[in-house]
Coordinates of C-alpha atoms in Angstrom, one line a residue:
X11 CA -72.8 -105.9 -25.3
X12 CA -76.2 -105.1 -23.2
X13 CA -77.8 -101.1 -23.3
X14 CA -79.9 -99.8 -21.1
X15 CA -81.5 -96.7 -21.2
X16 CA -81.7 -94.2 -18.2
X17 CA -83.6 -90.8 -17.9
X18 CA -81.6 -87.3 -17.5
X19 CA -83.0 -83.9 -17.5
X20 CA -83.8 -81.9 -20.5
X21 CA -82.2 -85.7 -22.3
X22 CA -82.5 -89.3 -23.3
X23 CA -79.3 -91.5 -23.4
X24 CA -79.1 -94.9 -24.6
X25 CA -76.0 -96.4 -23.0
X26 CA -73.9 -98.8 -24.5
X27 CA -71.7 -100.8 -22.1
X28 CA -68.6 -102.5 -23.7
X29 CA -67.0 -105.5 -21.4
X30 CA -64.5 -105.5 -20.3
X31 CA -65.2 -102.6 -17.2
X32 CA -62.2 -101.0 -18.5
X33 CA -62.8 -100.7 -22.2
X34 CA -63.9 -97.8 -24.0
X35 CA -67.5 -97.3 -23.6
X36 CA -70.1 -96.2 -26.4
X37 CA -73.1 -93.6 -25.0
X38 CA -75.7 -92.8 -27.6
X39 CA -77.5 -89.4 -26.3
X40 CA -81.0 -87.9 -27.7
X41 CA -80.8 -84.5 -27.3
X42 CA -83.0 -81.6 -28.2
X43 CA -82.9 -78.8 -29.9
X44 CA -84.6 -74.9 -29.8
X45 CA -82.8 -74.3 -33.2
X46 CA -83.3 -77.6 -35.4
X47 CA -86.3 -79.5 -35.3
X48 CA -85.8 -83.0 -34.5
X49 CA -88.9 -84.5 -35.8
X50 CA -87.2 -83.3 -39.4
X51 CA -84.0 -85.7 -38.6
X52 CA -84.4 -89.4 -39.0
X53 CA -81.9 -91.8 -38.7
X54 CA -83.2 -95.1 -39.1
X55 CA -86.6 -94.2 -39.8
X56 CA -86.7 -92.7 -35.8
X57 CA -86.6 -88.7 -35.6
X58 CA -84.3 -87.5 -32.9
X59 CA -80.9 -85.3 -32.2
X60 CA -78.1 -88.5 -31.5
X61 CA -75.0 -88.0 -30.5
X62 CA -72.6 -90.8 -29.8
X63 CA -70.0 -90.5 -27.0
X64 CA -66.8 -92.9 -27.2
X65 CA -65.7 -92.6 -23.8
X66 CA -62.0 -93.6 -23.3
X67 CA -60.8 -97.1 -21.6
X68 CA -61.5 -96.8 -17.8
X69 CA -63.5 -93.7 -17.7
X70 CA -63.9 -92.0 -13.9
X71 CA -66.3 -89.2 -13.8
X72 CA -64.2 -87.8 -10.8
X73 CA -61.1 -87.4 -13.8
X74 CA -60.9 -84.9 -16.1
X75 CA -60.5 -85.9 -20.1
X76 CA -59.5 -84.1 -23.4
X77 CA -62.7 -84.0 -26.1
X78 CA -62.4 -84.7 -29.5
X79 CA -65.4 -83.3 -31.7
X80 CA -66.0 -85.8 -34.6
X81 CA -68.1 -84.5 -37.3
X82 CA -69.4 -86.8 -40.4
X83 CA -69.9 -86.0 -43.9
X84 CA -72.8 -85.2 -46.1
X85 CA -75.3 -88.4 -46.6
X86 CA -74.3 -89.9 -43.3
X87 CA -75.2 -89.5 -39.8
X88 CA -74.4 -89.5 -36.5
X89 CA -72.9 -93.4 -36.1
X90 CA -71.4 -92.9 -39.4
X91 CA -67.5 -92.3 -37.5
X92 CA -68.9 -95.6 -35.5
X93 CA -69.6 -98.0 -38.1
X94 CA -66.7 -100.3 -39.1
X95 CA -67.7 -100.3 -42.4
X96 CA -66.8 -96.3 -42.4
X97 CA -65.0 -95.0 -39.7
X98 CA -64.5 -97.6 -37.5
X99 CA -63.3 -95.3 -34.8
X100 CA -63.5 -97.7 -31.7
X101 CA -60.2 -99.5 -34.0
X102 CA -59.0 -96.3 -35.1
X103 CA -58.6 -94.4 -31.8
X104 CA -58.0 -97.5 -30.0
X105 CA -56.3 -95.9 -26.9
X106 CA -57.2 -92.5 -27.6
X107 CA -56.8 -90.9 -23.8
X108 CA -59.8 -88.4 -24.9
X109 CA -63.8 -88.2 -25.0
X110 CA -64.5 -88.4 -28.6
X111 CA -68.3 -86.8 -28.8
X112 CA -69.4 -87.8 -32.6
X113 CA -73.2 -85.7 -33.2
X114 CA -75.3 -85.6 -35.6
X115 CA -75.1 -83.1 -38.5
X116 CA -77.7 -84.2 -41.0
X117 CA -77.2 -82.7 -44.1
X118 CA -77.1 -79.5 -42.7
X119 CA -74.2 -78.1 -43.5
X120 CA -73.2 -77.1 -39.8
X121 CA -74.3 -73.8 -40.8
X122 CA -77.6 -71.9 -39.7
X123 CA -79.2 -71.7 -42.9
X124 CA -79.8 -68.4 -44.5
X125 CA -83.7 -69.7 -45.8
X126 CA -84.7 -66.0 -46.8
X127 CA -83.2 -64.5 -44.2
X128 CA -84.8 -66.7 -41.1
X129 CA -81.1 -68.1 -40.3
X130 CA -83.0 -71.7 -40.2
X131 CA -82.7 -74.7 -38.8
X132 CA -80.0 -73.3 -36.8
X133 CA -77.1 -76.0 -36.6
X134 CA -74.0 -73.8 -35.9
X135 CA -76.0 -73.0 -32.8
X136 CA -77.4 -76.2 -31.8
X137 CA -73.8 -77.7 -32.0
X138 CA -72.1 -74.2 -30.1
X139 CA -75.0 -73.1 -28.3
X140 CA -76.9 -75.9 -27.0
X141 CA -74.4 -79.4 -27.6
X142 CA -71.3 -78.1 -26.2
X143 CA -72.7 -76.8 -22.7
X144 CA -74.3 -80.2 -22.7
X145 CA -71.6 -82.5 -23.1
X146 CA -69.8 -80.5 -20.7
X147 CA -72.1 -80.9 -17.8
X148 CA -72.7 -84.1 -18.6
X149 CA -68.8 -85.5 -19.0
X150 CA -65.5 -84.6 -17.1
X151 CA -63.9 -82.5 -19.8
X152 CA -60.7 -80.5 -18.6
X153 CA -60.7 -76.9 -18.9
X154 CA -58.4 -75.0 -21.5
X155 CA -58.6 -74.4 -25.4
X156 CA -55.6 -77.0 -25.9
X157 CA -57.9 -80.2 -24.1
X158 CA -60.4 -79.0 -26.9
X159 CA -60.0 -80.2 -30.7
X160 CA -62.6 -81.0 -33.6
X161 CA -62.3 -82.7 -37.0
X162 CA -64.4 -83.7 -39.7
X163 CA -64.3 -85.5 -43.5
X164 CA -66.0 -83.8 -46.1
X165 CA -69.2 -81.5 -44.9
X166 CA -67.8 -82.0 -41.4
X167 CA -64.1 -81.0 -42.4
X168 CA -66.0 -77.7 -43.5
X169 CA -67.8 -78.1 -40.5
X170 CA -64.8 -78.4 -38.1
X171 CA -62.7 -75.7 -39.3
X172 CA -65.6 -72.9 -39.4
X173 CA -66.6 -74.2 -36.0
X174 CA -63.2 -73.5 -35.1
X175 CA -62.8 -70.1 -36.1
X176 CA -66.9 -69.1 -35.0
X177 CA -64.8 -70.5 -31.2
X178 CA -61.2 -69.8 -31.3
X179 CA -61.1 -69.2 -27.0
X180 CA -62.3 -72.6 -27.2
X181 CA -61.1 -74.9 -29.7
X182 CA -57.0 -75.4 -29.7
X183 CA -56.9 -77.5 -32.3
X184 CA -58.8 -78.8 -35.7
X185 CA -58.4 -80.8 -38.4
X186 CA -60.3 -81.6 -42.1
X187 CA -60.4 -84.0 -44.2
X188 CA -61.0 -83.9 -47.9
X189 CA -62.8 -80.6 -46.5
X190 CA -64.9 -78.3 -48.6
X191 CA -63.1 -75.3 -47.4
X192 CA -63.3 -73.0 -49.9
X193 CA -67.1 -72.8 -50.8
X194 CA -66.8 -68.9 -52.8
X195 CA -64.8 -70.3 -55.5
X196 CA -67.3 -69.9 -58.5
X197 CA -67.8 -73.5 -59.5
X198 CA -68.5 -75.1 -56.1
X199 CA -72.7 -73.7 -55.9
X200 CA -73.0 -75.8 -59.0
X201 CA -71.1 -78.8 -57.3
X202 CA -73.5 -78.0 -54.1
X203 CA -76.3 -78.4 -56.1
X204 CA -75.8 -81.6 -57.2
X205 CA -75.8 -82.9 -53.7
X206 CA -79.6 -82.7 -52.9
X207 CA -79.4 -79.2 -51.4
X208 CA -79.9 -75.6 -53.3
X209 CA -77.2 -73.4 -52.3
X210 CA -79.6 -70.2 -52.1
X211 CA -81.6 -72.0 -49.1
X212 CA -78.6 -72.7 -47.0
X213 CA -75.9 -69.5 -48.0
X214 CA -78.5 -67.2 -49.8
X215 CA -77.6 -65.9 -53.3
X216 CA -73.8 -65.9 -54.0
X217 CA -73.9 -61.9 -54.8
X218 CA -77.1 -60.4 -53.2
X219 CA -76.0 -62.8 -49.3
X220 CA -72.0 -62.4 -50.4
X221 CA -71.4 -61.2 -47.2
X222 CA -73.1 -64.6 -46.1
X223 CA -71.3 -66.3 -48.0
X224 CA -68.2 -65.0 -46.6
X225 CA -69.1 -65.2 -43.1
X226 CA -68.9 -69.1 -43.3
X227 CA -66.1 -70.1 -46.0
X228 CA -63.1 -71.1 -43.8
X229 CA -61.1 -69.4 -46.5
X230 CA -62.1 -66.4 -45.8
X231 CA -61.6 -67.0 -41.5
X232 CA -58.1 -67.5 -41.6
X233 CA -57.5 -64.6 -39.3
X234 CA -59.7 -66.0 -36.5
X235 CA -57.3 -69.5 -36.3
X236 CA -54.6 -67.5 -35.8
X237 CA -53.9 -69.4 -32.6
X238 CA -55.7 -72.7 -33.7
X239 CA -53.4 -75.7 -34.6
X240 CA -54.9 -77.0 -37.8
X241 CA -54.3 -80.2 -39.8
X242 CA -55.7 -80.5 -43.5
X243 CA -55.7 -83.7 -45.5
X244 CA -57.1 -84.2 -48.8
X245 CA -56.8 -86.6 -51.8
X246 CA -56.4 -85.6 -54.9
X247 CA -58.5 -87.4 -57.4
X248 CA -56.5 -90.0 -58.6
X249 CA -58.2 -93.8 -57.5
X250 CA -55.2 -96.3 -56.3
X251 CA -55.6 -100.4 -57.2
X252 CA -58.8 -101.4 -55.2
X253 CA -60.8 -98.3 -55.0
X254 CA -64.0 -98.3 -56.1
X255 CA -65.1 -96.5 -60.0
X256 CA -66.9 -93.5 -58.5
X257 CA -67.0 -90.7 -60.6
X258 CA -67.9 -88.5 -57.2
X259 CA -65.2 -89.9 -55.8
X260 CA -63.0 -88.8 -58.3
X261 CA -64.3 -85.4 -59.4
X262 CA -65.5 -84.5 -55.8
X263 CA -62.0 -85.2 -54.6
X264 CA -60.2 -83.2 -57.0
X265 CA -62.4 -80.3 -56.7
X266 CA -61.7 -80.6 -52.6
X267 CA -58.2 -80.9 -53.3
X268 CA -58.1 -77.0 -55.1
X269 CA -60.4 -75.8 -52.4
X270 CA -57.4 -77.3 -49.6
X271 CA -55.0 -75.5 -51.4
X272 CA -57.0 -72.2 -51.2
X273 CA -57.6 -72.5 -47.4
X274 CA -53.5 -73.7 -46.8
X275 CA -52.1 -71.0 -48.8
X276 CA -54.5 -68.5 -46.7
X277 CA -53.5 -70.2 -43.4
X278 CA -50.4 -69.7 -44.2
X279 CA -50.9 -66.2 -45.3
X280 CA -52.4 -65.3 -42.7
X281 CA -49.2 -67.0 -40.3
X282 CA -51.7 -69.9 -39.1
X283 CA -50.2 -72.8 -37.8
X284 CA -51.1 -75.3 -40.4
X285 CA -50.1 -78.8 -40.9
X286 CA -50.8 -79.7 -44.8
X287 CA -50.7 -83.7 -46.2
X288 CA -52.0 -83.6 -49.9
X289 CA -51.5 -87.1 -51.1
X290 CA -53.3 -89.7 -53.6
X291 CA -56.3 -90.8 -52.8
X292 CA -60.3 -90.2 -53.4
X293 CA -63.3 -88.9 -51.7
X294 CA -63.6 -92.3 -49.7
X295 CA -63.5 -93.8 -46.4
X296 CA -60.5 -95.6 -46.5
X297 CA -58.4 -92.7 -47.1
X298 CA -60.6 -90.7 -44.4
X299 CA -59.7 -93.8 -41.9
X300 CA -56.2 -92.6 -42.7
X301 CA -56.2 -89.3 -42.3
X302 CA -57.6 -89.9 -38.6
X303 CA -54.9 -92.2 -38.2
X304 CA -52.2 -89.6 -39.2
X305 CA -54.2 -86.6 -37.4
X306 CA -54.2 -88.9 -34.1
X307 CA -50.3 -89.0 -35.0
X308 CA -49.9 -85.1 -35.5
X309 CA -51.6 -84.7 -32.0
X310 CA -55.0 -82.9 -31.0
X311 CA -53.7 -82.0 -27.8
X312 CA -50.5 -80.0 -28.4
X313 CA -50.2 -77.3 -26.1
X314 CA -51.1 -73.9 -27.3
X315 CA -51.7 -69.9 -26.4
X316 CA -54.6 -70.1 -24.0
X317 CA -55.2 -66.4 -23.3
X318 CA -54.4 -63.8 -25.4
X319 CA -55.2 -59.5 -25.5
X320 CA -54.4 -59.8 -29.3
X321 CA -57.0 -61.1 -31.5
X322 CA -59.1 -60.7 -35.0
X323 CA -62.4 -62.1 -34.8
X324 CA -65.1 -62.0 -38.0
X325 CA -68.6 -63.7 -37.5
X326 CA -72.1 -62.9 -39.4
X327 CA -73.4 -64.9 -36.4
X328 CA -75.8 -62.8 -34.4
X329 CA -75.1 -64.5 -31.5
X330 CA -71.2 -65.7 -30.7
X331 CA -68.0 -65.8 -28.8
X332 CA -64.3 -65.5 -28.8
X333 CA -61.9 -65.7 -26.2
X334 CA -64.1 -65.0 -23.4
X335 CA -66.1 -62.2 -24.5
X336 CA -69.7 -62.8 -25.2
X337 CA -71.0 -60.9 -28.4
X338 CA -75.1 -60.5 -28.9
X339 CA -76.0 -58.5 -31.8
X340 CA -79.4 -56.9 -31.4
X341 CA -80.5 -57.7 -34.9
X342 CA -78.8 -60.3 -37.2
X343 CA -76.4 -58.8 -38.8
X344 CA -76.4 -57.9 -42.2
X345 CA -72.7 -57.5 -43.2
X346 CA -69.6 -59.3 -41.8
X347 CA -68.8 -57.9 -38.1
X348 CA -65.1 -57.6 -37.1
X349 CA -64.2 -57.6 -33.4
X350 CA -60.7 -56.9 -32.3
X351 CA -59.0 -56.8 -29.2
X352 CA -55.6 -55.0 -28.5
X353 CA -54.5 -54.8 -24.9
X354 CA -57.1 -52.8 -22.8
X355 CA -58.8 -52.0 -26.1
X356 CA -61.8 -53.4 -28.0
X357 CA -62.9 -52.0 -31.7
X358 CA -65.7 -53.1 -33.8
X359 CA -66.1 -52.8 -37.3
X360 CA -69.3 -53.6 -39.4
X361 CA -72.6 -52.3 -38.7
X362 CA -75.6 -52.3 -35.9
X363 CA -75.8 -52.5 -32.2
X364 CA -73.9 -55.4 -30.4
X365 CA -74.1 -56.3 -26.3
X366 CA -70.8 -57.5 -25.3
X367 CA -70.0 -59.5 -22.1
X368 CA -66.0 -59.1 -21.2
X369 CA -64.1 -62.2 -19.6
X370 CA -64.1 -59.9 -16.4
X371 CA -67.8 -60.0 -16.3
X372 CA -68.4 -56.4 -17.6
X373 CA -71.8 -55.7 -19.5
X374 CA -72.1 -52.8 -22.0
X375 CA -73.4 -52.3 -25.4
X376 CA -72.1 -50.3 -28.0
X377 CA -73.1 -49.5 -32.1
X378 CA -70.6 -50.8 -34.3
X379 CA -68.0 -49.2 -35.7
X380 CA -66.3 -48.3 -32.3
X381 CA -63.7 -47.8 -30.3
X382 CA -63.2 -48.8 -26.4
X383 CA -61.7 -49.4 -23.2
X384 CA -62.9 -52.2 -21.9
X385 CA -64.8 -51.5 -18.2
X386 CA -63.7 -53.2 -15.3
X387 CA -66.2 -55.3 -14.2
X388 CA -68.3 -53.2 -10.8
X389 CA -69.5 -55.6 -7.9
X390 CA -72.7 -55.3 -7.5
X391 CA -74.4 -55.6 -3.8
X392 CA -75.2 -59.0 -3.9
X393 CA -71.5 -59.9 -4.9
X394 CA -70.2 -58.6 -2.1
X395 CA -71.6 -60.8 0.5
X396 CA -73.5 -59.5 3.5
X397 CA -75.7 -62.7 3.2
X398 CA -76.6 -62.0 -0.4
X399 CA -76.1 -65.0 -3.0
X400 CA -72.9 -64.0 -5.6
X401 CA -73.7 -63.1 -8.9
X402 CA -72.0 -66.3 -11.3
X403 CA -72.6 -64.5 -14.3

């Protein structure tokens, strides 16, 4: 396998040619970041933003391709899903007709980190904001929320689902496995703790941040994924002949088994679509090799509802979307924000002033709680021709 390394704009990628021409190819991107500060991530004792792209057998840039979001777990990194020691997802996905886009996540938690109040380093908008747009110019990906799936093990399988529901217009289906999905239930801070990170510096205090809190347990989201196809697997604890004598493994497992259960019986609550395969197994990668396997066999690319004039949508982002409407709070909010739609009719509930962007291209603001018609979107001059450039916003 030779790599060679070209130049793009606002990028570095590292390209990683795989023979025969029509076999899956591996591109390693270096991308950067207004929100997370790359000099603070190291893999390999080299600082940088990687992303590795597993671009399917016989890739043409002139054909449009499914993408499949891969996020790692806590402790690994960005080539973790790579690895054949640990995911070993060119043999997994062998065939896989999709992009599989596989980033980095540090130990950050996909979440922009509470840190007093500076929402800091920002990974939920690195990864929405900045990585998405990105991979989007930069590989064919076919339009429509059901060409668009993420999954995750562990921190990712967090990571996946509240990605998910911070992007339902977006995302058609995800999947988690051996998740922490459930991160208000009172013993998990302790269990976070023990992991390297403190709790307060990523979520903020449990009871003083609640809302905080709230705003990024997928528990708590069901109602955004109303429309979202989700798969959860999870072990529960119990080590089968061969597996390793790891008391994480064990306990960890067990723990993220209970927290499943709270998200599935909420999905379902809620009337989510939600696929659920609890089986033995412990917080390892040969069970997480597995439950790719078996969410590869469930399908990420089912078709689903790709427009809808119904929808529930909570956030304590300041800046977010959901199904085509922009949302820009003009201060970070402080409480979690509801947005609903309902036909012709958008309400708010929560507190501060928001800017909203309609998928017709209408502009207005309004101060939360409130009650509206949605504006038809009004031409203005230079969308109208008469030698005047059109407006693409």
């Amino acid at each position: 396998m030779r790599r060679a390394t070209i130049g793009l704009v606002g990028l570095v990628a590292t390209i990683a040619f795989a023979a025969p021409a029509q076999a899956s190819r591996l591109v390693t991107l270096v991308t950067h970041s207004k929100y997370v500060n790359p000099s603070k991530v190291e893999f390999n004792g080299q600082p940088g933003l990687r992303v590795n792209v597993l671009l399917p057998d016989g890739y043409r840039a002139k054909r449009r391709y499914p993408v499949l979001y891969l996020l790692h777990g806590h402790g690994d990194s960005y080539s973790s899903w790579m690895d054949s020691k640990d995911g070993d997802v060119a043999h997994v996905a062998k065939g896989f007709p999709g992009i599989i886009v596989m980033p980095e996540g540090d130990r950050g938690w996909y979440t922009n980190w509470w840190s007093g109040g500076a929402r800091s380093p920002g990974w939920e908008r690195y990864h929405l904001d900045e990585l998405i747009p990105l991979i989007e110019r930069k590989f064919s990906i076919r339009r429509g929320r059901r060409w668009h799936a993420i999954a995750g093990l562990s921190m990712g399988g967090e990571g996946a689902i509240f990605y998910a529901s911070q992007r339902p217009g977006y995302f058609g289906s995800a999947a988690s496995f051996s998740g922490v999905l459930s991160i208000q239930r009172p013993e998990w801070p302790t269990g976070f703790d023990t992991q390297g990170e403190n709790h307060v510096d990523v979520y903020g205090d449990p009871d003083a941040q609640r809302f905080y809190w709230t705003g990024h347990n997928p528990t708590a989201l069901v109602q955004n994924l109303r429309l979202t196809r989700l798969f959860v697997a999870v072990g529960d604890g119990v080590p089968a002949p061969g597996d390793p004598i790891s008391p994480t493994g064990v306990l960890g497992e067990a723990e993220l088994r209970q927290q499943a259960q709270d998200f599935v019986d909420a999905a379902e609550s809620a009337g989510d679509n939600v696929t659920y395969d609890p089986r033995q197994g412990i917080h390892e990668w040969r069970y997480w090799r597995q439950h790719l396997t078996d969410a590869l066999h469930w399908g990420f690319f089912h078709r689903v509802t790709e427009r809808t004039r119904e929808w529930s949508y909570e956030t304590v982002a300041q800046h977010s979307a959901a199904w085509g409407f922009r949302f820009d709070f003009v201060r970070a909010p402080g409480v979690v924000e509801t947005l609903r739609q309902s036909g012709s009719l958008l309400s708010g509930s929560g507190a501060g002033t928001v800017r909203i962007r309609a998928p017709n291209g209408a502009r207005f603001t309004r101060k939360l709680p409130f009650n509206t018609l949605i504006p038809q979107h009004v031409r203005r001059r230079h969308e109208r021709g008469g030698g005047h450039r059109r407006h693409k916003g």
